[in-house]
């Protein structure tokens, strides 16, 4: 599972940081850093974080698989 | 007619953010024909912004930033293959492996690449890097992890400044050189660039402005650089962060309006040919495009912005499968962000399209502010430092061409907001870093045609 945050939309409400602190962190007051490759034990937390984002800036999904044609 | 447009063959050249989002949008909007996406890198589409932040910090692998799909675009992916030419009459894309792809409609989303150091022998020294791709990031992150004594960053645009920030966070000594008067000045103008310089110095960056690097030294391995002021910087790693070059060379014989500034297209993402005639089967999206924007006097904008790639790709996809009257314009207000030295810098509008600025909220001293940019009495842009929640409000002011200075209610510091300062936007040709927003038509305060080759 991969995650990407639309950081133009992100306003630093930090709901994701509370829900999945191993994946999302604040850097300074409102700059969001996140781990784009979600570890398996974090899937549920990241889905919750995506659902809870007040500006719906978090997209969760599968990447295009390697070797695709 | 519209039924036909949802069938046939579509080729997307460029397998990064714009190419992926366009491919998804084509399927979402009902395209059922054959879809092929060509990418010169061997990797599936990945996200680049984390490369200069999370990845260089060592917190994530350079190959972990693969973009999640919104839906499977059911495309044929031709990755690791470069497009080398376009036959607009025979409607074929020529590929580096000698094959070619026929198309009914084509989307060009080839983006940009890092501008290399201009002297090839010096650029080839071990320890000299650029940062654009995940391969670049993997190599640079590895070298930063090895603990170099000093890193030299050439160019204090957003990428260069973010790299310098990472170096300081990792405890590495870093020197930044910038030909212009201050970091980020090409994107944000004079006042905020002074704040950027202060942030860098407060975090221990050895910042040298008003100088250029005249040569990179080393015997096989990079050891240091000579500067135009006669000084020398000893360093083990050099990152060339001198902006981007648009990937248009493959279109040289295509007859399209493609030059170092990008590929000119209309507001519906349709490419112009070299005579200024709009094509009806070749579309453009993302960093490689330049397009007219009504908020900015229909000047052609070139934006190296993440959100622009997404928005323009969606409009292009819609228009590729819609008949004329149902086509949409690409009108979204430009927006970008950068995180560096613990600050979150966000921008909406085009700050370089300005003659005056006011600090509407917060203050330079607090390192937390909203700066509003105006041009001839209307609001054209806003930049926040650690005040991102205010940005939507200013976006609405920009979209409605609200008067500048912004009216009461838009400011919590009346005095500062009533005293406009010059926006002090420099001539981009005097900077080390390429501007991330380039007004490629007229500069508002000079009324001169800017046709500067960037290659």
XYZ file of C-alpha atoms in Angstrom:
524
model
C 0.000 0.000 0.000
C 1.210 3.482 -0.886
C 0.100 6.831 0.403
C 0.463 10.285 -1.086
C -0.630 13.506 0.546
C -1.669 16.484 -1.547
C 0.408 18.954 0.422
C -1.087 21.887 -1.447
C -4.373 20.941 0.178
C -2.947 19.937 3.595
C -3.460 22.647 6.200
C -1.723 20.977 9.085
C -4.775 19.864 11.081
C -2.629 16.844 11.985
C -5.495 14.390 12.440
C -3.378 11.851 10.542
C -0.504 12.396 12.962
C -2.727 11.388 15.877
C -4.237 8.411 14.082
C -1.092 6.960 12.496
C 1.945 8.500 14.192
C 4.297 5.868 12.753
C 3.472 7.017 9.229
C 2.700 10.741 9.538
C 4.765 13.268 11.466
C 4.765 17.007 11.781
C 8.039 18.677 11.042
C 7.983 21.988 12.824
C 4.569 23.531 13.414
C 2.723 22.420 10.303
C 4.951 20.812 7.677
C 3.853 17.191 7.205
C 6.317 14.387 6.542
C 5.093 10.875 5.876
C 6.345 7.462 4.908
C 4.921 6.791 1.417
C 5.362 3.006 1.700
C 2.893 1.951 4.378
C 3.961 -1.036 6.511
C 1.332 -3.762 6.622
C 0.593 -3.341 10.321
C -0.332 0.301 9.638
C -2.884 -0.239 6.849
C -5.934 0.189 9.052
C -4.575 3.257 10.823
C -3.670 4.902 7.507
C -7.141 4.199 6.106
C -8.614 5.856 9.184
C -6.264 8.801 8.789
C -7.292 9.225 5.146
C -10.962 9.136 6.125
C -10.465 11.600 8.980
C -8.469 14.218 7.057
C -10.569 17.418 7.236
C -9.387 18.537 3.781
C -9.319 15.022 2.238
C -5.715 15.406 1.148
C -4.648 11.780 1.692
C -4.821 9.244 -1.116
C -4.237 5.579 -0.321
C -3.882 2.886 -2.945
C -1.681 0.464 -4.797
C 1.143 1.659 -7.024
C 1.422 0.619 -10.638
C 3.068 -2.750 -10.298
C 6.540 -3.240 -11.692
C 6.851 -5.168 -14.909
C 3.370 -4.166 -16.043
C 2.639 -4.021 -19.689
C -18.959 12.080 -32.362
C -18.535 11.906 -28.598
C -18.939 8.143 -28.833
C -15.991 7.951 -31.201
C -13.800 10.030 -28.896
C -14.220 7.453 -26.153
C -12.670 4.835 -28.394
C -9.490 4.618 -30.463
C -5.848 4.816 -29.472
C -4.443 7.244 -26.909
C -0.738 7.460 -26.158
C 0.557 9.308 -23.088
C 4.249 10.211 -23.214
C 5.483 10.731 -19.673
C 4.895 8.308 -16.780
C 5.110 10.596 -13.800
C 2.391 12.411 -11.867
C 0.656 14.081 -14.833
C 0.853 10.983 -17.041
C -0.595 8.698 -14.357
C -3.410 11.043 -13.336
C -4.341 11.649 -16.978
C -4.467 7.902 -17.677
C -6.722 7.356 -14.651
C -8.974 10.261 -15.618
C -9.356 8.972 -19.189
C -10.773 5.681 -17.890
C -12.845 7.408 -15.227
C -14.477 9.551 -17.899
C -15.302 6.537 -20.003
C -12.467 6.024 -22.464
C -12.620 2.397 -23.568
C -9.984 2.348 -26.310
C -6.333 1.353 -26.107
C -4.153 3.353 -23.738
C -0.357 3.265 -23.722
C 1.871 5.173 -21.306
C 5.533 5.684 -22.200
C 8.159 6.582 -19.566
C 11.913 6.950 -19.957
C 12.612 5.913 -16.361
C 12.349 2.191 -15.572
C 10.243 2.888 -12.468
C 6.460 2.999 -12.260
C 5.090 6.511 -11.559
C 6.458 7.879 -8.297
C 6.173 11.025 -6.243
C 9.115 13.436 -6.381
C 8.538 15.949 -3.558
C 9.532 13.493 -0.785
C 12.888 12.908 -2.489
C 14.358 16.221 -1.318
C 12.906 15.846 2.176
C 12.024 12.466 3.704
C 14.323 10.449 1.456
C 17.416 12.638 1.878
C 16.819 12.687 5.615
C 17.242 8.917 5.494
C 13.697 8.249 6.746
C 12.430 6.537 3.592
C 13.937 4.652 0.701
C 14.260 6.534 -2.584
C 12.252 3.737 -4.192
C 9.379 3.840 -1.727
C 7.564 6.859 -3.166
C 5.510 5.018 -5.801
C 2.287 6.924 -6.433
C -0.924 5.208 -5.369
C -3.390 4.788 -8.203
C -6.859 6.268 -7.893
C -7.990 3.442 -10.114
C -6.191 1.048 -12.406
C -5.963 2.845 -15.747
C -5.678 -0.505 -17.567
C -2.874 0.864 -19.640
C 0.016 -0.707 -21.432
C 3.089 0.656 -19.671
C 6.213 1.101 -21.781
C 8.712 1.971 -19.049
C 12.429 2.488 -19.532
C 11.838 3.553 -23.123
C 12.405 7.099 -24.307
C 10.254 8.841 -26.880
C 12.590 10.162 -29.532
C 10.291 11.779 -32.044
C 6.794 12.606 -33.136
C 5.387 12.231 -36.636
C 2.331 14.512 -36.522
C 1.140 13.610 -40.017
C 1.494 9.843 -39.699
C 0.358 10.204 -36.056
C 3.081 8.076 -34.527
C 5.366 8.448 -31.537
C 8.860 7.185 -32.266
C 10.607 5.314 -29.460
C 14.246 4.853 -28.552
C 14.087 1.092 -29.120
C 13.298 1.671 -32.803
C 9.615 0.908 -32.545
C 6.799 3.385 -32.921
C 3.336 3.798 -31.478
C 0.378 4.890 -33.603
C -2.146 7.163 -31.928
C -5.421 8.922 -32.547
C -4.789 11.368 -29.720
C -1.552 12.069 -27.864
C -0.837 13.558 -24.447
C 2.626 14.990 -23.883
C 3.636 15.026 -20.214
C 7.406 14.665 -20.443
C 8.106 17.115 -17.617
C 11.535 18.440 -16.828
C 14.953 17.198 -15.821
C 17.572 18.730 -13.563
C 19.727 21.343 -15.249
C 23.198 19.821 -15.294
C 26.408 21.622 -14.370
C 27.476 23.227 -17.662
C 31.021 21.783 -17.783
C 30.654 18.048 -18.485
C 34.084 17.017 -17.138
C 33.374 18.797 -13.865
C 29.834 17.443 -13.709
C 31.259 13.920 -14.055
C 33.406 14.224 -10.902
C 32.529 11.666 -8.258
C 30.545 13.526 -5.630
C 28.736 15.933 -7.968
C 24.966 15.362 -8.029
C 21.699 16.736 -9.287
C 18.337 15.841 -7.745
C 15.312 15.023 -9.839
C 14.823 11.264 -10.026
C 14.620 8.496 -7.446
C 17.987 7.215 -8.727
C 19.474 10.674 -8.059
C 17.961 10.677 -4.573
C 19.229 7.168 -3.784
C 22.798 8.090 -4.719
C 22.742 11.428 -2.899
C 21.113 9.970 0.248
C 23.787 7.283 0.380
C 26.528 9.911 0.127
C 24.951 12.090 2.813
C 24.718 9.050 5.098
C 28.445 8.510 4.701
C 28.995 11.770 6.591
C 30.750 14.176 4.210
C 32.709 16.981 5.879
C 30.896 19.630 3.851
C 28.202 19.749 1.192
C 28.140 22.502 -1.426
C 24.723 23.360 -2.837
C 24.751 25.503 -5.978
C 21.508 27.469 -6.283
C 19.157 28.588 -3.508
C 15.794 27.899 -5.093
C 13.309 25.577 -3.404
C 15.195 22.367 -4.170
C 18.579 23.782 -3.146
C 17.137 25.264 0.043
C 15.397 22.008 0.974
C 18.635 20.082 0.438
C 20.510 22.570 2.627
C 17.824 22.149 5.288
C 18.218 18.365 5.214
C 21.995 18.674 5.501
C 21.712 20.825 8.626
C 19.163 18.474 10.128
C 21.595 15.620 9.558
C 24.318 17.643 11.255
C 26.266 18.189 8.041
C 28.142 21.391 7.254
C 26.691 23.001 4.157
C 27.582 25.948 1.939
C 24.933 27.386 -0.376
C 25.862 29.664 -3.257
C 23.329 31.836 -5.061
C 23.940 34.289 -7.834
C 20.900 36.369 -6.828
C 20.694 38.534 -3.698
C 18.959 35.914 -1.488
C 17.389 32.420 -1.445
C 13.976 31.946 -3.095
C 14.026 35.532 -4.388
C 13.008 34.429 -7.865
C 9.808 32.847 -6.566
C 8.881 35.010 -3.581
C 10.419 38.450 -4.219
C 12.689 40.579 -2.039
C 11.046 40.706 1.407
C 10.447 36.998 1.957
C 13.829 36.179 0.431
C 15.430 38.144 3.272
C 13.487 36.003 5.724
C 14.658 32.887 3.862
C 18.272 34.066 4.150
C 17.848 34.689 7.870
C 16.292 31.214 8.340
C 19.213 29.577 6.550
C 21.847 31.445 8.534
C 20.040 30.850 11.838
C 20.243 27.132 11.073
C 23.973 27.275 10.453
C 24.042 27.353 6.648
C 27.099 29.057 5.192
C 25.082 31.115 2.708
C 26.935 33.021 -0.009
C 24.750 35.264 -2.163
C 25.769 37.430 -5.070
C 28.420 34.918 -6.128
C 28.688 32.235 -8.760
C 30.683 29.038 -8.803
C 33.327 29.399 -11.497
C 34.702 25.870 -11.430
C 34.360 22.548 -9.663
C 37.680 21.059 -8.601
C 38.811 17.514 -8.141
C 40.853 14.753 -9.634
C 38.257 12.114 -10.318
C 36.664 12.945 -7.005
C 35.071 16.314 -6.186
C 37.119 18.259 -3.633
C 35.860 21.824 -3.796
C 34.798 24.782 -5.878
C 36.119 28.196 -6.846
C 33.764 31.131 -6.439
C 33.554 34.359 -8.407
C 34.592 36.404 -5.365
C 37.966 34.672 -5.374
C 37.225 32.387 -2.425
C 37.250 28.616 -2.435
C 34.921 26.127 -0.783
C 36.334 22.733 0.210
C 33.611 20.090 0.145
C 33.146 16.362 -0.564
C 29.686 16.570 -2.077
C 28.270 19.095 -4.528
C 24.585 19.309 -5.404
C 23.815 21.302 -8.530
C 20.366 22.807 -7.904
C 20.187 25.235 -10.783
C 16.615 24.650 -11.800
C 15.073 22.458 -14.454
C 15.241 21.927 -18.198
C 12.055 21.045 -20.043
C 12.084 17.756 -21.923
C 11.220 19.046 -25.380
C 14.215 18.010 -27.493
C 12.430 14.926 -28.826
C 9.860 17.276 -30.404
C 12.409 19.298 -32.385
C 11.153 18.037 -35.755
C 7.519 17.706 -34.749
C 6.398 21.147 -35.887
C 4.954 21.848 -32.437
C 5.552 25.127 -30.569
C 8.133 23.437 -28.346
C 11.168 25.349 -27.128
C 13.230 25.597 -23.918
C 10.325 27.387 -22.224
C 8.045 24.400 -22.811
C 5.279 23.439 -25.193
C 2.723 26.174 -25.742
C -0.884 25.067 -25.481
C -4.306 26.644 -25.173
C -6.391 26.784 -22.001
C -7.868 23.431 -23.047
C -4.367 21.819 -23.063
C -4.271 21.503 -26.869
C -0.729 22.028 -28.210
C 0.040 24.843 -30.611
C 2.081 24.138 -33.676
C 5.018 26.357 -34.631
C 2.692 28.685 -36.559
C 0.511 29.258 -33.519
C -2.265 27.094 -34.922
C -3.900 24.914 -32.308
C -3.780 21.158 -32.902
C -6.767 18.988 -32.200
C -5.133 15.675 -31.403
C -2.023 16.621 -29.406
C -2.480 17.673 -25.787
C -0.001 18.827 -23.131
C -0.020 18.682 -19.321
C 2.315 19.227 -16.398
C 5.718 20.879 -16.077
C 6.476 20.729 -19.792
C 3.462 22.845 -20.762
C 2.969 26.562 -20.875
C -0.559 27.759 -20.975
C -2.506 31.026 -20.903
C -4.139 32.057 -17.636
C -6.820 34.764 -17.559
C -5.913 35.872 -14.011
C -2.461 36.741 -15.300
C -3.421 38.624 -18.443
C -3.427 35.437 -20.528
C 0.323 35.212 -20.295
C 1.695 31.759 -20.896
C 2.608 30.262 -17.514
C 5.120 27.495 -16.976
C 4.571 25.920 -13.585
C 6.719 23.247 -11.998
C 4.038 22.548 -9.446
C 2.665 19.235 -8.222
C -0.949 20.412 -8.109
C -0.770 21.919 -11.573
C 0.319 18.564 -12.974
C -2.724 16.894 -11.422
C -5.261 19.561 -12.385
C -3.990 20.034 -15.911
C -3.810 16.286 -16.514
C -7.469 15.950 -15.541
C -8.531 18.779 -17.848
C -6.433 17.374 -20.690
C -7.951 13.919 -20.223
C -11.468 15.334 -20.202
C -10.844 17.348 -23.358
C -9.212 14.431 -25.163
C -12.466 12.504 -25.064
C -14.977 15.369 -25.252
C -16.308 17.170 -28.314
C -15.572 20.909 -28.658
C -18.504 22.493 -26.819
C -18.060 20.185 -23.834
C -14.368 20.921 -23.374
C -13.166 22.611 -20.200
C -10.490 25.232 -19.551
C -7.580 24.697 -17.174
C -8.128 27.624 -14.819
C -6.968 26.473 -11.401
C -4.977 29.011 -9.403
C -1.311 27.997 -9.170
C -0.289 26.688 -5.781
C 2.799 25.097 -4.244
C 4.494 24.295 -0.952
C 7.964 23.811 0.431
C 9.097 22.653 3.841
C 12.514 23.713 4.988
C 14.252 24.541 8.265
C 11.108 23.527 10.132
C 8.950 26.044 8.269
C 6.042 25.328 5.985
C 5.965 27.760 3.072
C 2.874 27.712 0.878
C 1.919 29.870 -2.036
C -1.210 30.533 -4.050
C -1.363 32.650 -7.187
C 1.742 33.908 -8.973
C 3.909 35.937 -6.569
C 6.186 37.135 -9.350
C 3.186 38.777 -11.015
C 3.233 41.679 -8.585
C 4.437 45.194 -7.960
C 3.650 45.512 -4.251
C 3.287 43.337 -1.150
C 1.820 43.719 2.330
C 2.148 41.527 5.396
C -1.517 40.924 6.129
C -1.198 38.569 9.092
C 1.608 37.630 11.458
C 5.071 39.147 11.172
C 8.591 38.506 9.949
C 9.781 38.540 13.570
C 7.321 35.805 14.529
C 8.391 33.701 11.514
C 4.698 33.191 10.932
C 2.915 35.359 8.415
C 0.772 35.840 5.358
C 2.264 38.014 2.660
C -0.181 39.247 0.050
C 1.041 40.239 -3.403
C -0.696 42.803 -5.572
C -0.380 44.057 -9.077
C -1.893 47.397 -10.094
C -4.341 47.386 -7.247
C -5.562 43.793 -7.264
C -4.542 40.734 -5.273
C -2.504 38.329 -7.426
C -0.853 35.979 -4.907
C -0.360 35.107 -1.257
C 2.409 33.256 0.538
C 2.082 31.829 4.034
C 4.850 30.842 6.403
C 3.446 28.464 9.024
C -0.065 29.855 8.453
C -1.398 27.431 5.856
C -4.967 27.570 7.115
C -5.282 31.135 5.804
C -4.444 30.225 2.244
C -7.934 29.293 1.035
C -9.214 32.728 1.984
C -6.595 34.448 -0.155
C -7.208 32.062 -3.021
C -10.751 33.387 -3.141
C -9.453 36.974 -3.151
C -7.171 36.139 -6.075
C -9.927 34.396 -8.035
C -12.227 37.383 -7.598
C -9.520 39.964 -8.427
C -10.094 41.571 -5.006
C -8.595 45.037 -4.432
C -5.042 45.353 -3.159
C -4.165 46.080 -0.379
C -6.722 43.554 0.880
C -9.719 45.075 2.642
C -10.103 45.194 6.450
C -11.007 41.777 7.697
C -8.257 40.225 5.635
C -5.612 41.512 8.013
C -4.876 41.270 11.696
C -2.116 43.868 11.517
C -3.739 47.001 10.175
C -0.607 49.152 10.191
C 1.561 46.692 8.274
C -1.256 45.858 5.907
C -1.732 49.514 4.990
C 1.862 50.063 3.952
C 2.557 48.276 0.689
C 6.207 47.564 -0.029
C 7.743 46.981 -3.451
C 7.492 43.310 -4.311
C 11.045 43.422 -5.606
C 10.834 40.568 -8.077
C 14.176 40.166 -9.837
C 14.996 39.423 -13.431
C 15.177 35.599 -13.451
C 18.253 35.624 -15.688
C 20.288 36.931 -12.736
C 19.617 33.929 -10.481
C 21.384 30.617 -9.972
C 18.127 28.842 -9.411
C 15.546 28.702 -12.123
C 12.212 30.217 -11.154
C 9.536 27.657 -10.386
C 6.974 30.012 -11.856
C 8.098 31.593 -15.078
C 6.165 34.324 -16.744
C 7.217 33.661 -20.257
C 5.362 36.515 -21.910
C 5.627 40.037 -20.541
C 7.102 40.986 -17.193
C 4.483 43.303 -15.683
C 6.868 46.056 -14.637
C 9.027 46.066 -17.746
C 6.783 45.253 -20.674
C 9.621 43.442 -22.395
C 9.435 40.127 -24.138
C 11.373 37.598 -22.115
C 12.700 34.993 -24.504
C 15.683 33.744 -22.599
C 16.963 30.339 -23.725
C 17.272 28.299 -20.570
C 19.255 25.439 -22.068
